[in-house]
Short mmCIF file of C-alpha atoms in Angstrom, two decimals:
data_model
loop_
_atom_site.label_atom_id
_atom_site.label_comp_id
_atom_site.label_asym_id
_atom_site.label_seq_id
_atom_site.Cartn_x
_atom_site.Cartn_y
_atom_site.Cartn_z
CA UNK A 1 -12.96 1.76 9.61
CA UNK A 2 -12.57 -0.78 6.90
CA UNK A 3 -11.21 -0.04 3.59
CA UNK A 4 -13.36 1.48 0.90
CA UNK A 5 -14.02 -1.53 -1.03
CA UNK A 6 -12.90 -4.98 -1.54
CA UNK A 7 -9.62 -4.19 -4.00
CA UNK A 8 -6.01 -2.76 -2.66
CA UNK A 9 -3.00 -1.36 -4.78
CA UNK A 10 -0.51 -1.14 -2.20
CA UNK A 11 2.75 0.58 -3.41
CA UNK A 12 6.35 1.72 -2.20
CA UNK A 13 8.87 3.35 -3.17
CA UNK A 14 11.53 5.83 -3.03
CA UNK A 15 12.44 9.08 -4.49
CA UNK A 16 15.82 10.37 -5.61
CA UNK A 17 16.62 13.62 -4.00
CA UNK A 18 16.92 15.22 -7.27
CA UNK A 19 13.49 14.67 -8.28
CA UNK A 20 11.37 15.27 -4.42
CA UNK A 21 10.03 18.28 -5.70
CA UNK A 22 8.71 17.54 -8.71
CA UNK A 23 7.83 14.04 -7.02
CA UNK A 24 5.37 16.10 -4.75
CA UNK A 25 4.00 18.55 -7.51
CA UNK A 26 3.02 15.32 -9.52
CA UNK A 27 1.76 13.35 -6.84
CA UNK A 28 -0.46 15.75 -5.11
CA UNK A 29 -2.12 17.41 -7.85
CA UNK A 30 -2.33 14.99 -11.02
CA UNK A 31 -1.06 11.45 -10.18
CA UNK A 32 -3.25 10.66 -6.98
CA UNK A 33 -6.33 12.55 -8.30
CA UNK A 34 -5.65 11.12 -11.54
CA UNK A 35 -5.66 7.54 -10.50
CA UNK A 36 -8.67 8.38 -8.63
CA UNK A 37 -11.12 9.48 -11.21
CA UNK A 38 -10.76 6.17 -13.00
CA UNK A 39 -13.91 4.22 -12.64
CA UNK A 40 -13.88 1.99 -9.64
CA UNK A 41 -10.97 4.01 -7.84
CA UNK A 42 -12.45 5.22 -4.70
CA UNK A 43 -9.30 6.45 -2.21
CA UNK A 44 -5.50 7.49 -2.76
CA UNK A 45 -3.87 7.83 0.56
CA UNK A 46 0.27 8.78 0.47
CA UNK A 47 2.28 8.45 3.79
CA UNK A 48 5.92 9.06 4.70
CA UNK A 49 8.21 6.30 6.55
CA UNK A 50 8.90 7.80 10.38
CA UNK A 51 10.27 4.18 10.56
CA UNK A 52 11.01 1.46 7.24
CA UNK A 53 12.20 1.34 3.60
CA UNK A 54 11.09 2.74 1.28
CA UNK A 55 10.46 5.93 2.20
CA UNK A 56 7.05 6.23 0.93
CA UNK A 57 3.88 4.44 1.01
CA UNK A 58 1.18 4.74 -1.16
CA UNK A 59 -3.05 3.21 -0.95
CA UNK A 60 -5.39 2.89 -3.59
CA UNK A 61 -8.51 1.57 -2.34
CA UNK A 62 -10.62 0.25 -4.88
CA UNK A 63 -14.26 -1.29 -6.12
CA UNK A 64 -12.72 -4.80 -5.92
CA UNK A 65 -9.77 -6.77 -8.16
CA UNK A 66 -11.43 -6.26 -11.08
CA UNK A 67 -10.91 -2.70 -11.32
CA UNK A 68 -6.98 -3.59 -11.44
CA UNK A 69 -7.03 -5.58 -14.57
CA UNK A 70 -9.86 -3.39 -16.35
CA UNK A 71 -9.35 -0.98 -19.21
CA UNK A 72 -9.96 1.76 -18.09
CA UNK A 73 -6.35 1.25 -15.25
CA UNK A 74 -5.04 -0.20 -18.47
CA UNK A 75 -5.28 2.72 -20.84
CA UNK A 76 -4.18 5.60 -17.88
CA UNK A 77 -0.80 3.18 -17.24
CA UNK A 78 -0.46 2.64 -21.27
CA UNK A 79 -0.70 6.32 -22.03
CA UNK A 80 1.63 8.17 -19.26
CA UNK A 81 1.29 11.74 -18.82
CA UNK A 82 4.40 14.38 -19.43
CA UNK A 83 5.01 14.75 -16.03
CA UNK A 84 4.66 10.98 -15.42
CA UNK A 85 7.43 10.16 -17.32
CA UNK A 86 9.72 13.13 -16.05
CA UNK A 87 9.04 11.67 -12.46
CA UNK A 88 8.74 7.79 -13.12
CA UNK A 89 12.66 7.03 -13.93
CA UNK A 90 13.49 9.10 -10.44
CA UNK A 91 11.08 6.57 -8.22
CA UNK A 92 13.33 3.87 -7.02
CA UNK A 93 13.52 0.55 -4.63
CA UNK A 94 10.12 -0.27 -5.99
CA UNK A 95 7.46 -2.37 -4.33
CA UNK A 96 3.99 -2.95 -5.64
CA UNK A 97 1.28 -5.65 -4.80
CA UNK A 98 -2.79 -5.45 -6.79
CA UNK A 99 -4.62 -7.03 -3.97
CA UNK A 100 -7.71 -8.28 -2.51
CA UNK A 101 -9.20 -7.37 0.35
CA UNK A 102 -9.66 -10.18 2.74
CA UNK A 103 -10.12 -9.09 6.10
CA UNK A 104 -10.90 -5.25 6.75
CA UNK A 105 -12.29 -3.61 10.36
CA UNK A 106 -11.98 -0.96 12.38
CA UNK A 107 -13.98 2.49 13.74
CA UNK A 108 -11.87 5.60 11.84
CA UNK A 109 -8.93 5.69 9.39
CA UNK A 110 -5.65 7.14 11.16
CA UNK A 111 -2.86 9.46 10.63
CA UNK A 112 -0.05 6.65 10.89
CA UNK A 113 0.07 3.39 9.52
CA UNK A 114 2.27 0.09 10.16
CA UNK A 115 2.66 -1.90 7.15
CA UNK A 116 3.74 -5.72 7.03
CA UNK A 117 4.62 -7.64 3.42
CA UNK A 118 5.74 -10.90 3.08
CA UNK A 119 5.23 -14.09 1.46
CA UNK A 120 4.09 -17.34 2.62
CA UNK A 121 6.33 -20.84 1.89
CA UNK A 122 3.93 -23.09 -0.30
CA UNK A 123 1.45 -24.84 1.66
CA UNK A 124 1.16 -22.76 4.47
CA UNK A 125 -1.19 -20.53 3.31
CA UNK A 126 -4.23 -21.65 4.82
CA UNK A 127 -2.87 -22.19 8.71
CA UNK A 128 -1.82 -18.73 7.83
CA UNK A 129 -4.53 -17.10 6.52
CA UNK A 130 -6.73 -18.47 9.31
CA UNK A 131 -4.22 -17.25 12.37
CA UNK A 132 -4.54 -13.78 10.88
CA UNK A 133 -8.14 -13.61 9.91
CA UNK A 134 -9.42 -15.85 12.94
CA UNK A 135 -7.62 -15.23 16.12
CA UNK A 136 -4.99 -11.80 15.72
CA UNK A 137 -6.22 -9.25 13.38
CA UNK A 138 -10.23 -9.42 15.53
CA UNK A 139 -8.25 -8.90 18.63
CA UNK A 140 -5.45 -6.23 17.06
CA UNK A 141 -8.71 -4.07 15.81
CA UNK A 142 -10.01 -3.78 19.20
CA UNK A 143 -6.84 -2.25 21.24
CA UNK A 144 -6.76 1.30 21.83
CA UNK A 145 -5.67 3.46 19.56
CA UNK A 146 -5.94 1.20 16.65
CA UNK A 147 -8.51 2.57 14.02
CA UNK A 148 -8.02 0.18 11.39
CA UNK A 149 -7.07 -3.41 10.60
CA UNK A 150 -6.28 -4.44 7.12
CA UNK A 151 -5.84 -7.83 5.50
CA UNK A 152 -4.98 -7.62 1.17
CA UNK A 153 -3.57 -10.89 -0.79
CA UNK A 154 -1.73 -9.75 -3.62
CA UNK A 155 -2.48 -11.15 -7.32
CA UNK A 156 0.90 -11.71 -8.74
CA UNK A 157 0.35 -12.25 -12.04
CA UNK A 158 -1.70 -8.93 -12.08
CA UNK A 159 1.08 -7.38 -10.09
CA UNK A 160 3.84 -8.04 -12.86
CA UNK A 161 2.08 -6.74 -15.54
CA UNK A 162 4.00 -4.17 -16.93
CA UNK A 163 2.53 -1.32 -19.05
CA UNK A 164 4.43 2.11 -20.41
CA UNK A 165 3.95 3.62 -17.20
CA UNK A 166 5.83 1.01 -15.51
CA UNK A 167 8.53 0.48 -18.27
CA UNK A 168 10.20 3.72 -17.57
CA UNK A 169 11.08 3.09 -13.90
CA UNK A 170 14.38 2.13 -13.52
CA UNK A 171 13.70 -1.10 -12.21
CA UNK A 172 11.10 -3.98 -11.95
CA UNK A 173 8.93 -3.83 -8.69
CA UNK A 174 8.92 -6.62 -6.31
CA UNK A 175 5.36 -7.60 -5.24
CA UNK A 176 5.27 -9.36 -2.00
CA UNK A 177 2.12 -11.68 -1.72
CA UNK A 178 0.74 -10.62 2.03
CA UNK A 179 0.16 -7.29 3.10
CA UNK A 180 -1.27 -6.14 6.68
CA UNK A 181 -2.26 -2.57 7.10
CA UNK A 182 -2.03 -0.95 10.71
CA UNK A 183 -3.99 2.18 11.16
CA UNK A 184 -3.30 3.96 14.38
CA UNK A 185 -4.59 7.43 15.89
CA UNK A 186 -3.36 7.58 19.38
CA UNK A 187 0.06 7.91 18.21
CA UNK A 188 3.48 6.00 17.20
CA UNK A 189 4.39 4.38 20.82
CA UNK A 190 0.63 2.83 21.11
CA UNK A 191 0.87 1.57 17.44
CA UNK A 192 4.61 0.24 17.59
CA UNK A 193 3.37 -1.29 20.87
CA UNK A 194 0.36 -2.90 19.69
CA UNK A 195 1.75 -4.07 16.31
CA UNK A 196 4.89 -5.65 18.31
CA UNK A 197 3.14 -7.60 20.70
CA UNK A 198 0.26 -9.26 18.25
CA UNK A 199 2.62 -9.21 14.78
CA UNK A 200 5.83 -11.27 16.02
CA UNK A 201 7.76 -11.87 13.24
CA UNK A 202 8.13 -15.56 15.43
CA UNK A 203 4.27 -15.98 15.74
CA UNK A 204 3.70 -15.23 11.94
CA UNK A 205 7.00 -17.28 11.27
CA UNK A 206 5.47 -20.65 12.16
CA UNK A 207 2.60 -20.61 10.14
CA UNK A 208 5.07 -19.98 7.19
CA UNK A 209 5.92 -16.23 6.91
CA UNK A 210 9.11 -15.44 5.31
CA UNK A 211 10.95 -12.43 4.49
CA UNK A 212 9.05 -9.85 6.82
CA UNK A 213 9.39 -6.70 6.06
CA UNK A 214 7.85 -4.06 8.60
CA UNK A 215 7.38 0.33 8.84
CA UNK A 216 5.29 2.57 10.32
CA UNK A 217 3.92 5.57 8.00
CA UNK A 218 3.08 9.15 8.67
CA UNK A 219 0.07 10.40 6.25
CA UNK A 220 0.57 13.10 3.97
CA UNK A 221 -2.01 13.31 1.70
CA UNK A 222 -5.32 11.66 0.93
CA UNK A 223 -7.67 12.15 -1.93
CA UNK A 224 -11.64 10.50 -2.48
CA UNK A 225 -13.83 9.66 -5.66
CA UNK A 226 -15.84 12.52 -3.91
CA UNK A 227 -13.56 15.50 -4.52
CA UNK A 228 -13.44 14.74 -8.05
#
């Protein structure tokens, strides 16, 4: 199934052991459903590393790019709740791209996910952008056991931004520019396999990829606009 609209805020990040279970109070039952009643916020889907750093990974899917830069996002991250800023300083190793959706297909969302972020060398961009969205993501989307097939480009000036929400983690979060989104439901050996054999670091590597960084997610928790 494609994504829910045409924007992606793609985020992870790790939790100190201290803080998990205040981490999961927040996250489950104000942060996600927070985010998601802002105008133009449609999904928040959280899933847990079975395989890659950082531990977690967290979706928004949103309305489209816009909605990232708009005030209503603006005035939730410049006015941080209590809890919020009791969890914030504990989430560590901190990685956080406001994308665009470029390519999206697929027939169902699944329970696991591989994720791929990079960057491209200068240049490259368009042999890359055109191996991805014109001969391997089409044919990735139609193996078995893949539901979902997810192209977002990250805007990095967007991406940097950073509000009181994001001043009280303890450190900046890097914001790699290319992110591909794996959704599998026939389980991990069928996704691993599939993702391996069509996302070689060697393949992506010669249209410019560098500094691949690669995990496969477990989902723990989704939330929709609907269930507001």
């Amino acid at each position: 199934m494609a994504l829910a609209g045409q924007g992606a805020i793609t985020i992870w990040q790790d939790v100190r052991p201290e803080a998990r279970a205040d981490f999961f109070e927040w996250h489950n039952r104000e942060h996600i459903p927070e985010r998601v009643s802002i105008p133009g916020f449609l999904r928040g889907r959280r899933w847990a590393a079975i395989e890659g750093a950082p531990e977690m990974f967290t979706l928004y899917e949103t309305a489209g790019p816009e909605v990232h830069t708009g005030a209503d996002y603006l005035a939730r991250l410049n006015d941080p709740t209590p809890l919020t800023k009791r969890v914030a300083p504990n989430m560590v190793n901190n990685v956080r791209s406001l994308c665009r959706v470029v390519f999206s297909t697929g027939n169902g969302r699944g329970g696991m996910v591989a994720t791929y972020r990079y960057d491209v060398v200068a240049g490259k961009e368009e042999a890359q952008l055109a191996l991805l969205t014109g001969q391997i993501l089409p044919m990735l989307a139609k193996r078995p056991g893949i539901a979902g097939v997810h192209l977002c480009l990250a805007d990095s000036a967007a991406s940097s931004v950073q509000p009181e929400e994001k001043k009280s983690r303890p450190q900046q979060a890097r914001v790699p520019t290319w992110v591909i989104l794996v959704e599998g439901n026939a389980g991990r050996e069928i996704l691993d396999g599939a993702c391996r054999e069509m996302l070689r670091d060697d393949v992506l590597q010669a249209t410019g990829a560098v500094t691949i960084e690669r995990g496969i997610y477990q989902l723990q928790f989704e939330w929709t606009h609907a269930e507001q």
